[in-house]
Amino acid sequence: VDPERPGVLTLSASPAIDLEATLDGGQAFRWWREGESYRGVVGRRAYRVSGRSPAGAPATTEASEMVVEAVDDWPLTPRDEAMLRRYLGLDYDFAAFAARFAGDPCIGPAITGWPGLRVLRQDRWECLVAFICSSTSNIPRIKQNVNAIAVAYGDRVGPGPHDFVFPSAPRLAEVGEAPLRELGLGFRARFVARAAQAIASGQPDLEAVAAMSYEQALESLMRLYGVGMKVADCALAFAFDKPQAFPVDRWVKRALEEWYRIPEKLSMERTAAWARARFGPDAVYVNQYLFHRQRLTARGVSRV
DNA sequence: TGGAAGCCTGGTGT
DNA sequence: AACACCAGGCTTC
């Protein structure tokens, strides 16, 4: 925090964070492009985040600074800074990861092509709900669902159309299934309502889940109705400090078949287990690069 | 224990 | 423009 400019916070990252890939690439669903920056809510405050290079341009491998301001224009505190650094995963030793996988025929070039893709550390409950909503869905629709929930039942923290805090589990538990269905969640409304009830009653306690081993945490989340392995792994990786998680969806499975000769018939579970063993404690970073590369290549905007 | 069907409905492509 | 068909899974059978 710069005492001369209390409304603005500067965060440095090396390499520069690719905001588009990181904030709007399928990890988080409540960031909105606003000119050169992205706007979204972290904790109970709405922020604008912008990189030094124009959004959309390839991130550079050099260190760069991000500029963050709160939409309420009040001063930013060291607490804001600590929270945002945590959210953006700025303490992660990215260089070590990049070095470790530089020689990998698939991941190496992907890291070179998108050096600024990072893994976020999101709010546990919001992230869990978002991935429950991801079942047989797509990114635009997931965004629509999650934001509809926030707008309908969350507290407003800014003047913008998306400046809402995601509602707590107890709040969504009292809302119930039918209203969620009316927001367009479809069959996922039951999943979210039942998860909200369970979490609201402390079964399980999400902070306790985060403190568990990966295996125990996975088991705990999968006991929730509507949460299978893919959804649980996403939540664990993106919100529960479990970077060894490796969510396998059709995109990632296809990429593994293509690059690592995984047999097509191998189940999702076995594929995930193979990948965790193969890629180790940073598996989710590999996972994100596989996903990102596969998805963008399919769209014809490959950088490798 | 594995595998296939059904679920809601907005996106996406034709 | 209208209309299939599909989609970043889950539960159930």
PDB file of N, CA, C and O in Angstrom, chain A residues 151-207:
ATOM      1  N   VAL A 151     -26.735 -11.958  -6.958  1.00  0.00           N
ATOM      2  CA  VAL A 151     -27.573 -10.765  -7.097  1.00  0.00           C
ATOM      3  C   VAL A 151     -28.877 -10.926  -6.316  1.00  0.00           C
ATOM      4  O   VAL A 151     -29.357 -10.006  -5.664  1.00  0.00           O
ATOM      5  N   ALA A 152     -29.438 -12.135  -6.358  1.00  0.00           N
ATOM      6  CA  ALA A 152     -30.728 -12.351  -5.711  1.00  0.00           C
ATOM      7  C   ALA A 152     -30.619 -12.401  -4.187  1.00  0.00           C
ATOM      8  O   ALA A 152     -31.494 -11.899  -3.479  1.00  0.00           O
ATOM      9  N   TYR A 153     -29.542 -13.000  -3.655  1.00  0.00           N
ATOM     10  CA  TYR A 153     -29.502 -13.275  -2.218  1.00  0.00           C
ATOM     11  C   TYR A 153     -28.270 -12.766  -1.497  1.00  0.00           C
ATOM     12  O   TYR A 153     -28.149 -12.954  -0.284  1.00  0.00           O
ATOM     13  N   GLY A 154     -27.352 -12.134  -2.207  1.00  0.00           N
ATOM     14  CA  GLY A 154     -26.135 -11.657  -1.555  1.00  0.00           C
ATOM     15  C   GLY A 154     -26.225 -10.181  -1.175  1.00  0.00           C
ATOM     16  O   GLY A 154     -27.076  -9.452  -1.673  1.00  0.00           O
ATOM     17  N   ASP A 155     -25.319  -9.736  -0.326  1.00  0.00           N
ATOM     18  CA  ASP A 155     -25.283  -8.327   0.076  1.00  0.00           C
ATOM     19  C   ASP A 155     -24.598  -7.491  -0.994  1.00  0.00           C
ATOM     20  O   ASP A 155     -23.560  -7.860  -1.524  1.00  0.00           O
ATOM     21  N   ARG A 156     -25.171  -6.336  -1.260  1.00  0.00           N
ATOM     22  CA  ARG A 156     -24.576  -5.417  -2.225  1.00  0.00           C
ATOM     23  C   ARG A 156     -23.376  -4.708  -1.599  1.00  0.00           C
ATOM     24  O   ARG A 156     -23.467  -4.219  -0.472  1.00  0.00           O
ATOM     25  N   VAL A 157     -22.260  -4.667  -2.313  1.00  0.00           N
ATOM     26  CA  VAL A 157     -21.074  -3.989  -1.776  1.00  0.00           C
ATOM     27  C   VAL A 157     -20.530  -2.938  -2.736  1.00  0.00           C
ATOM     28  O   VAL A 157     -19.407  -2.466  -2.567  1.00  0.00           O
ATOM     29  N   GLY A 158     -21.313  -2.584  -3.750  1.00  0.00           N
ATOM     30  CA  GLY A 158     -20.871  -1.555  -4.685  1.00  0.00           C
ATOM     31  C   GLY A 158     -22.016  -1.185  -5.602  1.00  0.00           C
ATOM     32  O   GLY A 158     -23.061  -1.841  -5.593  1.00  0.00           O
ATOM     33  N   PRO A 159     -21.811  -0.144  -6.412  1.00  0.00           N
ATOM     34  CA  PRO A 159     -22.885   0.350  -7.272  1.00  0.00           C
ATOM     35  C   PRO A 159     -23.094  -0.463  -8.546  1.00  0.00           C
ATOM     36  O   PRO A 159     -24.123  -0.318  -9.203  1.00  0.00           O
ATOM     37  N   GLY A 160     -22.154  -1.319  -8.870  1.00  0.00           N
ATOM     38  CA  GLY A 160     -22.228  -2.041 -10.135  1.00  0.00           C
ATOM     39  C   GLY A 160     -23.228  -3.180 -10.128  1.00  0.00           C
ATOM     40  O   GLY A 160     -23.664  -3.632  -9.069  1.00  0.00           O
ATOM     41  N   PRO A 161     -23.587  -3.644 -11.318  1.00  0.00           N
ATOM     42  CA  PRO A 161     -24.592  -4.711 -11.444  1.00  0.00           C
ATOM     43  C   PRO A 161     -24.125  -6.065 -10.902  1.00  0.00           C
ATOM     44  O   PRO A 161     -24.949  -6.952 -10.705  1.00  0.00           O
ATOM     45  N   HIS A 162     -22.820  -6.220 -10.662  1.00  0.00           N
ATOM     46  CA  HIS A 162     -22.332  -7.508 -10.163  1.00  0.00           C
ATOM     47  C   HIS A 162     -21.632  -7.378  -8.820  1.00  0.00           C
ATOM     48  O   HIS A 162     -20.958  -8.307  -8.379  1.00  0.00           O
ATOM     49  N   ASP A 163     -21.765  -6.218  -8.196  1.00  0.00           N
ATOM     50  CA  ASP A 163     -21.058  -5.981  -6.932  1.00  0.00           C
ATOM     51  C   ASP A 163     -21.813  -6.562  -5.741  1.00  0.00           C
ATOM     52  O   ASP A 163     -22.332  -5.832  -4.892  1.00  0.00           O
ATOM     53  N   PHE A 164     -21.866  -7.879  -5.689  1.00  0.00           N
ATOM     54  CA  PHE A 164     -22.553  -8.547  -4.591  1.00  0.00           C
ATOM     55  C   PHE A 164     -21.650  -9.608  -3.979  1.00  0.00           C
ATOM     56  O   PHE A 164     -20.902 -10.279  -4.696  1.00  0.00           O
ATOM     57  N   VAL A 165     -21.766  -9.741  -2.653  1.00  0.00           N
ATOM     58  CA  VAL A 165     -21.073 -10.836  -1.970  1.00  0.00           C
ATOM     59  C   VAL A 165     -21.881 -12.101  -2.188  1.00  0.00           C
ATOM     60  O   VAL A 165     -23.114 -12.071  -2.183  1.00  0.00           O
ATOM     61  N   PHE A 166     -21.209 -13.207  -2.382  1.00  0.00           N
ATOM     62  CA  PHE A 166     -21.940 -14.451  -2.559  1.00  0.00           C
ATOM     63  C   PHE A 166     -22.602 -14.839  -1.239  1.00  0.00           C
ATOM     64  O   PHE A 166     -21.967 -14.796  -0.192  1.00  0.00           O
ATOM     65  N   PRO A 167     -23.901 -15.197  -1.265  1.00  0.00           N
ATOM     66  CA  PRO A 167     -24.619 -15.488  -0.013  1.00  0.00           C
ATOM     67  C   PRO A 167     -24.082 -16.728   0.702  1.00  0.00           C
ATOM     68  O   PRO A 167     -23.640 -17.684   0.074  1.00  0.00           O
ATOM     69  N   SER A 168     -24.160 -16.689   2.030  1.00  0.00           N
ATOM     70  CA  SER A 168     -23.632 -17.777   2.864  1.00  0.00           C
ATOM     71  C   SER A 168     -24.464 -19.046   2.710  1.00  0.00           C
ATOM     72  O   SER A 168     -25.590 -19.023   2.200  1.00  0.00           O
ATOM     73  N   ALA A 169     -23.906 -20.136   3.204  1.00  0.00           N
ATOM     74  CA  ALA A 169     -24.639 -21.408   3.165  1.00  0.00           C
ATOM     75  C   ALA A 169     -25.939 -21.348   3.967  1.00  0.00           C
ATOM     76  O   ALA A 169     -26.985 -21.784   3.466  1.00  0.00           O
ATOM     77  N   PRO A 170     -25.936 -20.801   5.182  1.00  0.00           N
ATOM     78  CA  PRO A 170     -27.211 -20.700   5.912  1.00  0.00           C
ATOM     79  C   PRO A 170     -28.271 -19.896   5.146  1.00  0.00           C
ATOM     80  O   PRO A 170     -29.444 -20.258   5.139  1.00  0.00           O
ATOM     81  N   ARG A 171     -27.822 -18.829   4.493  1.00  0.00           N
ATOM     82  CA  ARG A 171     -28.775 -18.027   3.722  1.00  0.00           C
ATOM     83  C   ARG A 171     -29.372 -18.856   2.579  1.00  0.00           C
ATOM     84  O   ARG A 171     -30.581 -18.866   2.367  1.00  0.00           O
ATOM     85  N   LEU A 172     -28.542 -19.558   1.843  1.00  0.00           N
ATOM     86  CA  LEU A 172     -29.056 -20.364   0.726  1.00  0.00           C
ATOM     87  C   LEU A 172     -29.850 -21.568   1.224  1.00  0.00           C
ATOM     88  O   LEU A 172     -30.768 -22.029   0.545  1.00  0.00           O
ATOM     89  N   ALA A 173     -29.533 -22.036   2.432  1.00  0.00           N
ATOM     90  CA  ALA A 173     -30.311 -23.144   2.991  1.00  0.00           C
ATOM     91  C   ALA A 173     -31.746 -22.706   3.231  1.00  0.00           C
ATOM     92  O   ALA A 173     -32.692 -23.441   2.973  1.00  0.00           O
ATOM     93  N   GLU A 174     -31.922 -21.466   3.692  1.00  0.00           N
ATOM     94  CA  GLU A 174     -33.294 -21.002   3.927  1.00  0.00           C
ATOM     95  C   GLU A 174     -33.989 -20.619   2.634  1.00  0.00           C
ATOM     96  O   GLU A 174     -35.198 -20.630   2.556  1.00  0.00           O
ATOM     97  N   VAL A 175     -33.233 -20.319   1.596  1.00  0.00           N
ATOM     98  CA  VAL A 175     -33.839 -20.032   0.292  1.00  0.00           C
ATOM     99  C   VAL A 175     -34.475 -21.305  -0.277  1.00  0.00           C
ATOM    100  O   VAL A 175     -35.622 -21.292  -0.713  1.00  0.00           O
ATOM    101  N   GLY A 176     -33.748 -22.385  -0.268  1.00  0.00           N
ATOM    102  CA  GLY A 176     -34.310 -23.661  -0.705  1.00  0.00           C
ATOM    103  C   GLY A 176     -34.259 -23.889  -2.199  1.00  0.00           C
ATOM    104  O   GLY A 176     -33.787 -23.047  -2.972  1.00  0.00           O
ATOM    105  N   GLU A 177     -34.742 -25.046  -2.600  1.00  0.00           N
ATOM    106  CA  GLU A 177     -34.578 -25.509  -3.974  1.00  0.00           C
ATOM    107  C   GLU A 177     -35.382 -24.735  -5.026  1.00  0.00           C
ATOM    108  O   GLU A 177     -34.836 -24.345  -6.070  1.00  0.00           O
ATOM    109  N   ALA A 178     -36.668 -24.539  -4.782  1.00  0.00           N
ATOM    110  CA  ALA A 178     -37.547 -23.991  -5.829  1.00  0.00           C
ATOM    111  C   ALA A 178     -37.090 -22.621  -6.344  1.00  0.00           C
ATOM    112  O   ALA A 178     -37.013 -22.413  -7.559  1.00  0.00           O
ATOM    113  N   PRO A 179     -36.760 -21.656  -5.463  1.00  0.00           N
ATOM    114  CA  PRO A 179     -36.314 -20.357  -5.962  1.00  0.00           C
ATOM    115  C   PRO A 179     -35.008 -20.458  -6.761  1.00  0.00           C
ATOM    116  O   PRO A 179     -34.802 -19.710  -7.723  1.00  0.00           O
ATOM    117  N   LEU A 180     -34.146 -21.387  -6.365  1.00  0.00           N
ATOM    118  CA  LEU A 180     -32.894 -21.561  -7.099  1.00  0.00           C
ATOM    119  C   LEU A 180     -33.185 -22.091  -8.495  1.00  0.00           C
ATOM    120  O   LEU A 180     -32.543 -21.723  -9.478  1.00  0.00           O
ATOM    121  N   ARG A 181     -34.164 -22.964  -8.560  1.00  0.00           N
ATOM    122  CA  ARG A 181     -34.569 -23.493  -9.859  1.00  0.00           C
ATOM    123  C   ARG A 181     -35.069 -22.368 -10.758  1.00  0.00           C
ATOM    124  O   ARG A 181     -34.783 -22.323 -11.955  1.00  0.00           O
ATOM    125  N   GLU A 182     -35.776 -21.426 -10.155  1.00  0.00           N
ATOM    126  CA  GLU A 182     -36.290 -20.294 -10.944  1.00  0.00           C
ATOM    127  C   GLU A 182     -35.172 -19.393 -11.460  1.00  0.00           C
ATOM    128  O   GLU A 182     -35.352 -18.676 -12.434  1.00  0.00           O
ATOM    129  N   LEU A 183     -34.017 -19.433 -10.803  1.00  0.00           N
ATOM    130  CA  LEU A 183     -32.880 -18.646 -11.286  1.00  0.00           C
ATOM    131  C   LEU A 183     -32.227 -19.303 -12.507  1.00  0.00           C
ATOM    132  O   LEU A 183     -31.317 -18.751 -13.100  1.00  0.00           O
ATOM    133  N   GLY A 184     -32.679 -20.499 -12.852  1.00  0.00           N
ATOM    134  CA  GLY A 184     -32.146 -21.153 -14.041  1.00  0.00           C
ATOM    135  C   GLY A 184     -31.116 -22.225 -13.778  1.00  0.00           C
ATOM    136  O   GLY A 184     -30.425 -22.663 -14.689  1.00  0.00           O
ATOM    137  N   LEU A 185     -31.030 -22.706 -12.511  1.00  0.00           N
ATOM    138  CA  LEU A 185     -30.036 -23.731 -12.204  1.00  0.00           C
ATOM    139  C   LEU A 185     -30.430 -25.114 -12.720  1.00  0.00           C
ATOM    140  O   LEU A 185     -29.585 -26.019 -12.768  1.00  0.00           O
ATOM    141  N   GLY A 186     -31.703 -25.296 -13.036  1.00  0.00           N
ATOM    142  CA  GLY A 186     -32.148 -26.601 -13.506  1.00  0.00           C
ATOM    143  C   GLY A 186     -32.021 -27.658 -12.419  1.00  0.00           C
ATOM    144  O   GLY A 186     -32.221 -27.370 -11.239  1.00  0.00           O
ATOM    145  N   PHE A 187     -31.625 -28.865 -12.799  1.00  0.00           N
ATOM    146  CA  PHE A 187     -31.526 -29.958 -11.817  1.00  0.00           C
ATOM    147  C   PHE A 187     -30.466 -29.695 -10.771  1.00  0.00           C
ATOM    148  O   PHE A 187     -30.437 -30.349  -9.730  1.00  0.00           O
ATOM    149  N   ARG A 188     -29.584 -28.715 -11.023  1.00  0.00           N
ATOM    150  CA  ARG A 188     -28.536 -28.399 -10.047  1.00  0.00           C
ATOM    151  C   ARG A 188     -29.089 -27.678  -8.830  1.00  0.00           C
ATOM    152  O   ARG A 188     -28.418 -27.578  -7.803  1.00  0.00           O
ATOM    153  N   ALA A 189     -30.312 -27.151  -8.939  1.00  0.00           N
ATOM    154  CA  ALA A 189     -30.914 -26.427  -7.815  1.00  0.00           C
ATOM    155  C   ALA A 189     -31.013 -27.327  -6.586  1.00  0.00           C
ATOM    156  O   ALA A 189     -30.721 -26.894  -5.466  1.00  0.00           O
ATOM    157  N   ARG A 190     -31.395 -28.580  -6.797  1.00  0.00           N
ATOM    158  CA  ARG A 190     -31.494 -29.507  -5.664  1.00  0.00           C
ATOM    159  C   ARG A 190     -30.123 -29.730  -5.039  1.00  0.00           C
ATOM    160  O   ARG A 190     -29.983 -29.750  -3.811  1.00  0.00           O
ATOM    161  N   PHE A 191     -29.104 -29.891  -5.881  1.00  0.00           N
ATOM    162  CA  PHE A 191     -27.742 -30.109  -5.375  1.00  0.00           C
ATOM    163  C   PHE A 191     -27.306 -28.941  -4.491  1.00  0.00           C
ATOM    164  O   PHE A 191     -26.793 -29.129  -3.395  1.00  0.00           O
ATOM    165  N   VAL A 192     -27.511 -27.721  -4.989  1.00  0.00           N
ATOM    166  CA  VAL A 192     -27.063 -26.537  -4.242  1.00  0.00           C
ATOM    167  C   VAL A 192     -27.846 -26.399  -2.940  1.00  0.00           C
ATOM    168  O   VAL A 192     -27.264 -26.136  -1.879  1.00  0.00           O
ATOM    169  N   ALA A 193     -29.151 -26.617  -3.007  1.00  0.00           N
ATOM    170  CA  ALA A 193     -29.973 -26.483  -1.801  1.00  0.00           C
ATOM    171  C   ALA A 193     -29.551 -27.490  -0.743  1.00  0.00           C
ATOM    172  O   ALA A 193     -29.412 -27.146   0.443  1.00  0.00           O
ATOM    173  N   ARG A 194     -29.320 -28.731  -1.165  1.00  0.00           N
ATOM    174  CA  ARG A 194     -28.941 -29.758  -0.179  1.00  0.00           C
ATOM    175  C   ARG A 194     -27.539 -29.525   0.353  1.00  0.00           C
ATOM    176  O   ARG A 194     -27.281 -29.763   1.536  1.00  0.00           O
ATOM    177  N   ALA A 195     -26.639 -29.067  -0.518  1.00  0.00           N
ATOM    178  CA  ALA A 195     -25.287 -28.751  -0.039  1.00  0.00           C
ATOM    179  C   ALA A 195     -25.356 -27.609   0.977  1.00  0.00           C
ATOM    180  O   ALA A 195     -24.685 -27.636   2.008  1.00  0.00           O
ATOM    181  N   ALA A 196     -26.186 -26.604   0.686  1.00  0.00           N
ATOM    182  CA  ALA A 196     -26.317 -25.463   1.599  1.00  0.00           C
ATOM    183  C   ALA A 196     -26.803 -25.918   2.970  1.00  0.00           C
ATOM    184  O   ALA A 196     -26.273 -25.494   4.003  1.00  0.00           O
ATOM    185  N   GLN A 197     -27.790 -26.801   2.987  1.00  0.00           N
ATOM    186  CA  GLN A 197     -28.299 -27.332   4.251  1.00  0.00           C
ATOM    187  C   GLN A 197     -27.214 -28.047   5.029  1.00  0.00           C
ATOM    188  O   GLN A 197     -27.039 -27.834   6.226  1.00  0.00           O
ATOM    189  N   ALA A 198     -26.478 -28.898   4.305  1.00  0.00           N
ATOM    190  CA  ALA A 198     -25.439 -29.686   4.970  1.00  0.00           C
ATOM    191  C   ALA A 198     -24.358 -28.777   5.552  1.00  0.00           C
ATOM    192  O   ALA A 198     -23.981 -28.907   6.722  1.00  0.00           O
ATOM    193  N   ILE A 199     -23.884 -27.840   4.745  1.00  0.00           N
ATOM    194  CA  ILE A 199     -22.813 -26.953   5.207  1.00  0.00           C
ATOM    195  C   ILE A 199     -23.295 -26.047   6.329  1.00  0.00           C
ATOM    196  O   ILE A 199     -22.574 -25.796   7.296  1.00  0.00           O
ATOM    197  N   ALA A 200     -24.537 -25.585   6.200  1.00  0.00           N
ATOM    198  CA  ALA A 200     -25.098 -24.718   7.243  1.00  0.00           C
ATOM    199  C   ALA A 200     -25.149 -25.446   8.586  1.00  0.00           C
ATOM    200  O   ALA A 200     -24.988 -24.839   9.642  1.00  0.00           O
ATOM    201  N   SER A 201     -25.369 -26.743   8.539  1.00  0.00           N
ATOM    202  CA  SER A 201     -25.442 -27.505   9.789  1.00  0.00           C
ATOM    203  C   SER A 201     -24.061 -28.014  10.214  1.00  0.00           C
ATOM    204  O   SER A 201     -23.947 -28.799  11.153  1.00  0.00           O
ATOM    205  N   GLY A 202     -23.048 -27.596   9.481  1.00  0.00           N
ATOM    206  CA  GLY A 202     -21.691 -27.948   9.884  1.00  0.00           C
ATOM    207  C   GLY A 202     -21.233 -29.334   9.492  1.00  0.00           C
ATOM    208  O   GLY A 202     -20.266 -29.856  10.041  1.00  0.00           O
ATOM    209  N   GLN A 203     -21.928 -29.958   8.542  1.00  0.00           N
ATOM    210  CA  GLN A 203     -21.545 -31.311   8.112  1.00  0.00           C
ATOM    211  C   GLN A 203     -21.279 -31.362   6.628  1.00  0.00           C
ATOM    212  O   GLN A 203     -22.207 -31.590   5.851  1.00  0.00           O
ATOM    213  N   PRO A 204     -20.073 -31.172   6.193  1.00  0.00           N
ATOM    214  CA  PRO A 204     -18.907 -30.936   7.038  1.00  0.00           C
ATOM    215  C   PRO A 204     -18.658 -29.440   7.248  1.00  0.00           C
ATOM    216  O   PRO A 204     -19.251 -28.602   6.583  1.00  0.00           O
ATOM    217  N   ASP A 205     -17.762 -29.143   8.184  1.00  0.00           N
ATOM    218  CA  ASP A 205     -17.285 -27.785   8.374  1.00  0.00           C
ATOM    219  C   ASP A 205     -16.191 -27.528   7.336  1.00  0.00           C
ATOM    220  O   ASP A 205     -15.209 -28.263   7.276  1.00  0.00           O
ATOM    221  N   LEU A 206     -16.383 -26.507   6.507  1.00  0.00           N
ATOM    222  CA  LEU A 206     -15.479 -26.327   5.367  1.00  0.00           C
ATOM    223  C   LEU A 206     -14.060 -25.962   5.781  1.00  0.00           C
ATOM    224  O   LEU A 206     -13.100 -26.330   5.100  1.00  0.00           O
ATOM    225  N   GLU A 207     -13.931 -25.237   6.879  1.00  0.00           N
ATOM    226  CA  GLU A 207     -12.575 -24.928   7.357  1.00  0.00           C
ATOM    227  C   GLU A 207     -11.871 -26.200   7.813  1.00  0.00           C
ATOM    228  O   GLU A 207     -10.669 -26.383   7.581  1.00  0.00           O
TER     229      GLU A 207
END
